[in-house]
């Protein structure tokens, strides 16, 4: 297997969702054209992405839906479940706790952390909220594998350092700041304002964006 | 100017944030190396991205912080403000209304929409909530330029169609579904579960991701 890019991983996630949909509608076999149409990509792009799985599908016949779905699930790590914790039960954190897609894909929100005494030692939507002071201890005890940071910008690096020190290798960061981690830790940052900036860029520079 | 890619736009947003920070700390001139260090990129990548602005910066001397910041702000459409509306005042929608970065970057949340009679005709965090039935009319009246969709998956396409029919060219979609729009409309989708899938992919396939 060759190395695959960030955007290929994103497309695999998209294919996976389309395949679930095709399966629900009773499809057994689909073509790269079917998948391309759903995702608004070219069939060539789809075939290239799926070639990552080696020689797969039958030329002229297409891909078996169930098998392809399962192969993608496996490579995305969706055939198992993951222990997830979230730090910062504010507006964004609270919305993430209610986000049903997480559970559906096997991301189990096990623990919440906050520094607000009014929230600590209570349950938030059925999940216990712990004092962030005990972050390292609790992450280790509960074998947490991924941490979602929904803390203010000024606190993000400090909390990330604690998370890394606890041995967690995956961080999803919602704080509007870049955080630094060692090479063996992966950080994925979501910045809603940057998403809007992409849209304002497109409005200001009509025609300057490469179609991908 | 040549066409620029999706990920270049994202890096411009990141540079913009770093430049604000450098400015706050009193820097007048920075090198591509300074910017690269902050963003964990190579100086060559930074220089390549900034070459988009034509011949800029002085070889061996670096880039003037304020001017570079203003050029990037202009190209990202941040030197003006934008009228934004949000549809779906649920958990995610509500968190987005409180998201301070939007206002800071000039994205003004003017209107909210919902189909829940208990929310309609009230104010949510100071912003009026309208009946989604009047979406088209209100979007036009208020010259809304960007719409954030925070509605359930099953409602997303229908609402998107109404938004497009109202002449809005930019949609930020939080519904976990692909929405289809005409070619002159830009949709940006944020799917939190897909972000976690990227992390699970990295854990399952250590070493298979291209470093970008």
Short mmCIF file of C-alpha atoms in Angstrom, two decimals:
data_model
loop_
_atom_site.label_atom_id
_atom_site.label_comp_id
_atom_site.label_asym_id
_atom_site.label_seq_id
_atom_site.Cartn_x
_atom_site.Cartn_y
_atom_site.Cartn_z
CA UNK A 1 0.00 0.00 0.00
CA UNK A 2 1.12 3.51 -0.74
CA UNK A 3 0.70 6.51 1.51
CA UNK A 4 -2.64 8.22 1.20
CA UNK A 5 -3.50 11.87 1.60
CA UNK A 6 -5.64 13.71 4.06
CA UNK A 7 -8.31 14.40 1.45
CA UNK A 8 -8.42 10.76 0.36
CA UNK A 9 -9.26 9.82 3.96
CA UNK A 10 -12.07 12.38 3.89
CA UNK A 11 -13.39 10.91 0.64
CA UNK A 12 -13.25 7.40 2.14
CA UNK A 13 -15.48 8.67 4.95
CA UNK A 14 -17.84 10.04 2.32
CA UNK A 15 -17.85 6.80 0.29
CA UNK A 16 -18.58 4.89 3.47
CA UNK A 17 -21.68 7.00 4.10
CA UNK A 18 -22.84 6.61 0.50
CA UNK A 19 -22.35 2.85 0.67
CA UNK A 20 -24.50 2.65 3.82
CA UNK A 21 -27.16 4.53 1.88
CA UNK A 22 -26.83 2.30 -1.24
CA UNK A 23 -27.05 -0.78 0.99
CA UNK A 24 -30.19 0.55 2.68
CA UNK A 25 -31.76 1.04 -0.73
CA UNK A 26 -31.02 -2.60 -1.62
CA UNK A 27 -28.08 -2.17 -4.02
CA UNK A 28 -25.72 -5.17 -4.20
CA UNK A 29 -23.28 -3.84 -6.81
CA UNK A 30 -22.41 -0.26 -7.66
CA UNK A 31 -20.14 1.29 -10.26
CA UNK A 32 -17.50 3.96 -9.72
CA UNK A 33 -19.89 6.14 -11.72
CA UNK A 34 -22.67 5.67 -9.13
CA UNK A 35 -20.34 6.63 -6.30
CA UNK A 36 -18.91 9.52 -8.29
CA UNK A 37 -22.37 10.89 -8.96
CA UNK A 38 -23.32 10.87 -5.28
CA UNK A 39 -20.13 12.65 -4.28
CA UNK A 40 -19.88 14.92 -7.31
CA UNK A 41 -16.47 13.54 -8.23
CA UNK A 42 -15.18 11.99 -11.43
CA UNK A 43 -15.38 8.18 -11.77
CA UNK A 44 -11.59 8.26 -12.33
CA UNK A 45 -11.09 9.88 -8.92
CA UNK A 46 -13.26 7.23 -7.25
CA UNK A 47 -11.37 4.40 -8.98
CA UNK A 48 -8.07 5.95 -7.97
CA UNK A 49 -9.15 6.23 -4.32
CA UNK A 50 -10.45 2.68 -4.23
CA UNK A 51 -7.32 1.32 -5.90
CA UNK A 52 -5.79 1.96 -2.48
CA UNK A 53 -7.43 -1.32 -1.48
CA UNK A 54 -5.56 -3.19 -4.16
CA UNK A 55 -7.18 -4.94 -7.07
CA UNK A 56 -10.82 -4.59 -6.19
CA UNK A 57 -14.13 -4.63 -8.03
CA UNK A 58 -14.64 -6.21 -11.44
CA UNK A 59 -13.93 -4.17 -14.53
CA UNK A 60 -17.25 -3.40 -16.23
CA UNK A 61 -19.21 -4.96 -13.38
CA UNK A 62 -18.50 -2.69 -10.45
CA UNK A 63 -17.93 -3.04 -6.73
CA UNK A 64 -19.85 -5.31 -4.34
CA UNK A 65 -21.53 -2.84 -1.93
CA UNK A 66 -21.26 -4.82 1.29
CA UNK A 67 -17.66 -5.89 0.81
CA UNK A 68 -16.51 -2.42 -0.19
CA UNK A 69 -18.32 -0.91 2.78
CA UNK A 70 -16.64 -3.35 5.13
CA UNK A 71 -13.19 -2.78 3.66
CA UNK A 72 -13.58 0.97 4.07
CA UNK A 73 -14.95 0.56 7.59
CA UNK A 74 -11.91 -1.50 8.48
CA UNK A 75 -9.41 0.97 7.11
CA UNK A 76 -11.19 3.87 8.84
CA UNK A 77 -11.12 1.97 12.12
CA UNK A 78 -14.91 1.73 12.27
CA UNK A 79 -15.16 -2.02 12.85
CA UNK A 80 -14.27 -1.45 16.49
CA UNK A 81 -15.31 1.11 19.08
CA UNK A 82 -13.19 3.92 20.53
CA UNK A 83 -13.13 5.41 24.02
CA UNK A 84 -13.49 9.16 23.76
CA UNK A 85 -13.32 11.90 26.39
CA UNK A 86 -14.22 15.56 26.02
CA UNK A 87 -12.71 18.50 27.89
CA UNK A 88 -14.77 21.68 28.26
CA UNK A 89 -18.51 21.30 28.71
CA UNK A 90 -19.42 24.76 27.37
CA UNK A 91 -21.58 25.58 24.35
CA UNK A 92 -19.53 23.69 21.76
CA UNK A 93 -18.65 20.83 24.11
CA UNK A 94 -22.25 20.39 25.11
CA UNK A 95 -23.39 20.26 21.47
CA UNK A 96 -20.74 17.62 20.75
CA UNK A 97 -21.96 15.46 23.64
CA UNK A 98 -25.39 15.37 21.95
CA UNK A 99 -23.95 14.65 18.50
CA UNK A 100 -25.57 11.33 17.56
CA UNK A 101 -23.20 10.47 14.69
CA UNK A 102 -20.35 9.82 17.14
CA UNK A 103 -22.06 6.93 18.87
CA UNK A 104 -23.33 5.60 15.54
CA UNK A 105 -19.76 5.33 14.18
CA UNK A 106 -18.43 3.69 17.35
CA UNK A 107 -17.00 6.75 19.10
CA UNK A 108 -18.18 6.33 22.68
CA UNK A 109 -18.13 9.42 24.83
CA UNK A 110 -17.05 8.00 28.20
CA UNK A 111 -15.94 10.98 30.26
CA UNK A 112 -16.34 14.74 30.38
CA UNK A 113 -14.06 17.23 32.10
CA UNK A 114 -14.52 20.82 33.18
CA UNK A 115 -13.02 23.27 35.67
CA UNK A 116 -16.36 24.74 36.70
CA UNK A 117 -17.29 23.50 40.19
CA UNK A 118 -21.00 23.80 39.29
CA UNK A 119 -20.55 21.17 36.56
CA UNK A 120 -18.07 18.84 38.28
CA UNK A 121 -19.25 15.56 39.83
CA UNK A 122 -22.57 15.82 38.06
CA UNK A 123 -23.79 13.98 35.05
CA UNK A 124 -24.25 15.81 31.73
CA UNK A 125 -26.63 14.05 29.35
CA UNK A 126 -25.84 10.82 31.19
CA UNK A 127 -22.04 11.18 31.14
CA UNK A 128 -20.06 11.97 34.29
CA UNK A 129 -18.27 15.34 34.45
CA UNK A 130 -14.91 15.21 36.25
CA UNK A 131 -12.63 17.88 37.59
CA UNK A 132 -10.01 18.62 34.91
CA UNK A 133 -7.41 18.46 37.71
CA UNK A 134 -7.72 14.66 37.54
CA UNK A 135 -7.51 14.55 33.74
CA UNK A 136 -4.38 12.38 33.41
CA UNK A 137 -5.44 9.89 36.06
CA UNK A 138 -8.96 9.47 34.65
CA UNK A 139 -7.83 9.21 31.02
CA UNK A 140 -5.47 6.38 31.93
CA UNK A 141 -7.93 4.57 34.22
CA UNK A 142 -10.62 4.63 31.53
CA UNK A 143 -8.30 3.71 28.66
CA UNK A 144 -9.33 6.80 26.69
CA UNK A 145 -7.96 6.75 23.13
CA UNK A 146 -9.19 10.07 21.75
CA UNK A 147 -9.75 13.42 23.42
CA UNK A 148 -11.92 16.24 22.12
CA UNK A 149 -10.79 19.69 23.26
CA UNK A 150 -13.59 22.22 23.54
CA UNK A 151 -11.80 24.58 25.90
CA UNK A 152 -11.06 28.31 25.44
CA UNK A 153 -8.02 29.18 23.29
CA UNK A 154 -5.87 30.24 26.24
CA UNK A 155 -6.30 26.85 27.97
CA UNK A 156 -5.90 24.60 24.92
CA UNK A 157 -2.12 24.03 24.91
CA UNK A 158 -1.97 23.32 28.63
CA UNK A 159 -4.79 20.77 28.43
CA UNK A 160 -3.27 19.24 25.28
CA UNK A 161 0.04 18.76 27.11
CA UNK A 162 -1.76 16.88 29.89
CA UNK A 163 -3.61 14.74 27.35
CA UNK A 164 -0.35 13.87 25.57
CA UNK A 165 1.36 13.08 28.89
CA UNK A 166 -1.45 10.59 29.58
CA UNK A 167 -0.49 8.64 26.47
CA UNK A 168 -3.45 9.64 24.27
CA UNK A 169 -2.41 9.75 20.59
CA UNK A 170 -5.45 11.46 19.00
CA UNK A 171 -6.83 14.92 19.69
CA UNK A 172 -9.75 16.67 18.02
CA UNK A 173 -9.30 20.36 18.75
CA UNK A 174 -12.14 22.88 18.65
CA UNK A 175 -10.20 25.67 20.37
CA UNK A 176 -9.43 28.46 17.88
CA UNK A 177 -5.67 28.07 18.30
CA UNK A 178 -2.88 25.88 16.92
CA UNK A 179 -1.68 23.34 19.45
CA UNK A 180 1.72 21.70 19.41
CA UNK A 181 2.16 18.00 20.08
CA UNK A 182 4.92 15.41 19.63
CA UNK A 183 5.24 13.69 16.24
CA UNK A 184 3.47 10.50 17.32
CA UNK A 185 0.29 12.37 18.30
CA UNK A 186 -2.26 13.40 15.67
CA UNK A 187 -4.23 16.62 16.13
CA UNK A 188 -7.19 17.47 13.95
CA UNK A 189 -8.44 21.02 14.33
CA UNK A 190 -11.93 22.24 13.54
CA UNK A 191 -12.30 25.99 13.34
CA UNK A 192 -15.80 27.07 12.38
CA UNK A 193 -14.69 30.62 11.58
CA UNK A 194 -12.11 29.26 9.13
CA UNK A 195 -14.90 27.38 7.36
CA UNK A 196 -16.78 30.65 6.90
CA UNK A 197 -13.56 32.28 5.71
CA UNK A 198 -13.37 29.68 2.97
CA UNK A 199 -16.85 30.78 1.87
CA UNK A 200 -16.02 34.49 1.99
CA UNK A 201 -12.83 33.73 0.04
CA UNK A 202 -14.95 32.05 -2.64
CA UNK A 203 -17.31 35.02 -2.83
CA UNK A 204 -14.48 37.54 -3.06
CA UNK A 205 -12.43 35.51 -5.55
CA UNK A 206 -14.99 33.91 -7.80
CA UNK A 207 -13.20 31.62 -10.21
CA UNK A 208 -9.90 31.52 -8.37
CA UNK A 209 -10.48 28.27 -6.57
CA UNK A 210 -9.18 25.06 -8.09
CA UNK A 211 -12.01 22.62 -8.61
CA UNK A 212 -10.98 19.45 -6.79
CA UNK B 1 -2.92 35.11 -10.40
CA UNK B 2 -3.21 31.35 -10.68
CA UNK B 3 -5.96 29.21 -9.21
CA UNK B 4 -5.37 28.21 -5.63
CA UNK B 5 -6.38 25.04 -3.83
CA UNK B 6 -8.73 24.39 -0.99
CA UNK B 7 -5.87 23.62 1.41
CA UNK B 8 -4.03 26.81 0.44
CA UNK B 9 -7.11 28.79 1.51
CA UNK B 10 -7.04 26.97 4.83
CA UNK B 11 -3.37 27.81 5.30
CA UNK B 12 -4.06 31.48 4.47
CA UNK B 13 -6.59 31.47 7.33
CA UNK B 14 -3.92 30.02 9.56
CA UNK B 15 -1.29 32.55 8.48
CA UNK B 16 -3.79 35.32 9.12
CA UNK B 17 -4.24 34.13 12.71
CA UNK B 18 -0.48 33.84 13.23
CA UNK B 19 0.06 37.32 11.83
CA UNK B 20 -2.49 38.78 14.27
CA UNK B 21 -0.52 37.08 17.03
CA UNK B 22 2.88 38.31 15.72
CA UNK B 23 1.46 41.83 15.47
CA UNK B 24 0.15 41.69 19.03
CA UNK B 25 3.62 40.69 20.22
CA UNK B 26 5.11 43.73 18.45
CA UNK B 27 6.76 42.09 15.42
CA UNK B 28 7.14 44.35 12.37
CA UNK B 29 8.87 41.91 10.02
CA UNK B 30 8.74 38.13 9.97
CA UNK B 31 10.45 35.52 7.83
CA UNK B 32 8.84 32.58 6.06
CA UNK B 33 10.74 30.51 8.63
CA UNK B 34 8.90 32.24 11.52
CA UNK B 35 5.54 31.54 9.91
CA UNK B 36 6.53 27.99 9.01
CA UNK B 37 7.56 27.29 12.60
CA UNK B 38 4.22 28.46 14.00
CA UNK B 39 2.27 26.35 11.54
CA UNK B 40 4.62 23.36 11.48
CA UNK B 41 5.13 23.70 7.73
CA UNK B 42 8.29 24.06 5.66
CA UNK B 43 9.48 27.62 4.82
CA UNK B 44 9.26 26.59 1.14
CA UNK B 45 5.55 25.83 1.54
CA UNK B 46 4.96 29.22 3.17
CA UNK B 47 6.87 31.03 0.43
CA UNK B 48 4.93 29.13 -2.23
CA UNK B 49 1.59 30.05 -0.63
CA UNK B 50 2.51 33.69 -0.26
CA UNK B 51 3.79 33.88 -3.84
CA UNK B 52 0.09 33.84 -4.67
CA UNK B 53 0.16 37.53 -3.79
CA UNK B 54 2.77 38.20 -6.43
CA UNK B 55 6.24 39.49 -5.70
CA UNK B 56 6.02 40.16 -2.01
CA UNK B 57 8.42 40.42 0.91
CA UNK B 58 12.11 41.14 0.53
CA UNK B 59 14.53 38.28 -0.05
CA UNK B 60 16.62 37.82 3.09
CA UNK B 61 14.60 40.44 4.96
CA UNK B 62 11.16 38.88 5.25
CA UNK B 63 7.58 40.05 5.12
CA UNK B 64 6.14 43.21 6.71
CA UNK B 65 3.64 41.85 9.26
CA UNK B 66 0.94 44.49 8.95
CA UNK B 67 0.92 44.62 5.16
CA UNK B 68 0.92 40.82 4.79
CA UNK B 69 -1.90 40.55 7.31
CA UNK B 70 -3.95 43.10 5.41
CA UNK B 71 -3.33 41.46 2.06
CA UNK B 72 -4.45 38.09 3.43
CA UNK B 73 -7.49 39.68 5.12
CA UNK B 74 -8.46 41.19 1.80
CA UNK B 75 -8.16 37.99 -0.16
CA UNK B 76 -10.10 36.07 2.51
CA UNK B 77 -12.85 38.68 2.42
CA UNK B 78 -12.21 39.77 6.01
CA UNK B 79 -11.91 43.50 5.37
CA UNK B 80 -15.69 43.71 5.14
CA UNK B 81 -18.53 42.16 7.14
CA UNK B 82 -20.94 39.45 6.02
CA UNK B 83 -24.61 38.91 6.81
CA UNK B 84 -25.09 35.38 8.07
CA UNK B 85 -28.24 33.43 8.97
CA UNK B 86 -28.50 30.08 10.70
CA UNK B 87 -31.21 27.46 10.25
CA UNK B 88 -31.84 25.00 13.08
CA UNK B 89 -31.46 26.27 16.62
CA UNK B 90 -30.78 22.87 18.20
CA UNK B 91 -27.65 21.78 20.06
CA UNK B 92 -25.16 22.45 17.28
CA UNK B 93 -26.96 25.57 16.03
CA UNK B 94 -27.14 27.02 19.49
CA UNK B 95 -23.41 26.45 20.05
CA UNK B 96 -22.66 28.19 16.75
CA UNK B 97 -24.72 31.23 17.76
CA UNK B 98 -22.42 31.61 20.78
CA UNK B 99 -19.24 31.10 18.77
CA UNK B 100 -17.31 34.32 19.36
CA UNK B 101 -14.84 33.91 16.48
CA UNK B 102 -17.59 34.55 13.90
CA UNK B 103 -18.29 38.08 15.06
CA UNK B 104 -14.57 38.75 15.48
CA UNK B 105 -13.90 37.90 11.81
CA UNK B 106 -16.83 39.97 10.54
CA UNK B 107 -19.44 37.22 10.19
CA UNK B 108 -22.55 38.79 11.69
CA UNK B 109 -25.30 36.42 12.73
CA UNK B 110 -28.41 38.37 11.78
CA UNK B 111 -31.25 35.85 11.74
CA UNK B 112 -32.09 32.43 13.10
CA UNK B 113 -34.71 30.01 11.78
CA UNK B 114 -36.43 27.00 13.28
CA UNK B 115 -39.62 25.01 12.80
CA UNK B 116 -40.29 24.60 16.52
CA UNK B 117 -43.17 26.84 17.58
CA UNK B 118 -41.67 27.14 21.06
CA UNK B 119 -38.59 28.84 19.60
CA UNK B 120 -40.20 30.95 16.86
CA UNK B 121 -40.75 34.69 17.37
CA UNK B 122 -38.49 34.68 20.40
CA UNK B 123 -34.96 35.92 20.69
CA UNK B 124 -32.11 33.44 21.14
CA UNK B 125 -28.99 35.01 22.68
CA UNK B 126 -30.20 38.36 21.34
CA UNK B 127 -30.94 37.19 17.78
CA UNK B 128 -34.53 36.83 16.49
CA UNK B 129 -35.75 33.30 15.66
CA UNK B 130 -38.09 33.17 12.65
CA UNK B 131 -40.38 30.50 11.31
CA UNK B 132 -38.48 28.54 8.63
CA UNK B 133 -41.62 28.86 6.47
CA UNK B 134 -40.57 32.47 5.80
CA UNK B 135 -36.95 31.56 5.05
CA UNK B 136 -36.78 32.85 1.45
CA UNK B 137 -38.57 36.10 2.20
CA UNK B 138 -36.46 36.90 5.28
CA UNK B 139 -33.15 35.97 3.64
CA UNK B 140 -33.86 38.38 0.79
CA UNK B 141 -35.20 41.19 3.01
CA UNK B 142 -32.12 41.02 5.21
CA UNK B 143 -29.60 40.66 2.37
CA UNK B 144 -28.20 37.45 3.87
CA UNK B 145 -25.03 36.32 2.08
CA UNK B 146 -24.20 33.09 3.92
CA UNK B 147 -26.39 30.48 5.53
CA UNK B 148 -25.36 27.95 8.14
CA UNK B 149 -27.41 24.74 8.09
CA UNK B 150 -27.67 23.03 11.46
CA UNK B 151 -30.78 21.02 10.66
CA UNK B 152 -31.27 17.23 10.83
CA UNK B 153 -29.99 15.20 7.86
CA UNK B 154 -33.46 14.50 6.45
CA UNK B 155 -34.30 18.23 6.23
CA UNK B 156 -30.97 19.47 4.87
CA UNK B 157 -31.57 19.22 1.10
CA UNK B 158 -35.01 20.81 1.29
CA UNK B 159 -33.73 23.76 3.31
CA UNK B 160 -30.67 24.07 1.03
CA UNK B 161 -32.96 24.28 -2.01
CA UNK B 162 -34.88 27.15 -0.39
CA UNK B 163 -31.63 28.92 0.49
CA UNK B 164 -30.36 28.59 -3.09
CA UNK B 165 -33.70 29.82 -4.46
CA UNK B 166 -33.29 32.94 -2.31
CA UNK B 167 -30.08 33.79 -4.13
CA UNK B 168 -27.61 32.91 -1.36
CA UNK B 169 -24.31 31.65 -2.82
CA UNK B 170 -22.59 30.28 0.31
CA UNK B 171 -23.72 27.49 2.61
CA UNK B 172 -21.94 26.03 5.62
CA UNK B 173 -23.53 22.63 6.22
CA UNK B 174 -23.42 20.85 9.57
CA UNK B 175 -26.04 18.24 8.66
CA UNK B 176 -24.39 14.82 8.29
CA UNK B 177 -25.43 14.48 4.65
CA UNK B 178 -24.18 15.61 1.22
CA UNK B 179 -26.30 18.38 -0.22
CA UNK B 180 -26.54 19.20 -3.90
CA UNK B 181 -26.48 22.77 -5.18
CA UNK B 182 -26.01 24.50 -8.54
CA UNK B 183 -22.45 25.18 -9.73
CA UNK B 184 -22.47 28.85 -8.69
CA UNK B 185 -23.19 28.02 -5.04
CA UNK B 186 -20.41 26.92 -2.68
CA UNK B 187 -21.17 24.42 0.07
CA UNK B 188 -18.71 23.70 2.83
CA UNK B 189 -19.58 20.71 4.99
CA UNK B 190 -18.42 20.10 8.54
CA UNK B 191 -18.98 16.61 9.83
CA UNK B 192 -17.61 16.08 13.32
CA UNK B 193 -17.82 12.29 13.05
CA UNK B 194 -15.67 12.40 9.90
CA UNK B 195 -13.06 14.32 11.86
CA UNK B 196 -12.95 11.53 14.44
CA UNK B 197 -12.77 8.99 11.61
CA UNK B 198 -9.64 10.71 10.39
CA UNK B 199 -8.15 10.15 13.86
CA UNK B 200 -9.22 6.51 14.00
CA UNK B 201 -7.79 6.04 10.51
CA UNK B 202 -4.46 7.39 11.75
CA UNK B 203 -4.46 5.05 14.74
CA UNK B 204 -5.33 2.01 12.63
CA UNK B 205 -2.91 2.86 9.82
CA UNK B 206 0.09 4.36 11.56
CA UNK B 207 2.53 5.54 8.96
CA UNK B 208 0.18 5.40 6.00
CA UNK B 209 -0.75 9.03 5.96
CA UNK B 210 1.13 11.39 3.69
CA UNK B 211 2.65 14.21 5.67
CA UNK B 212 1.38 17.41 4.09
#
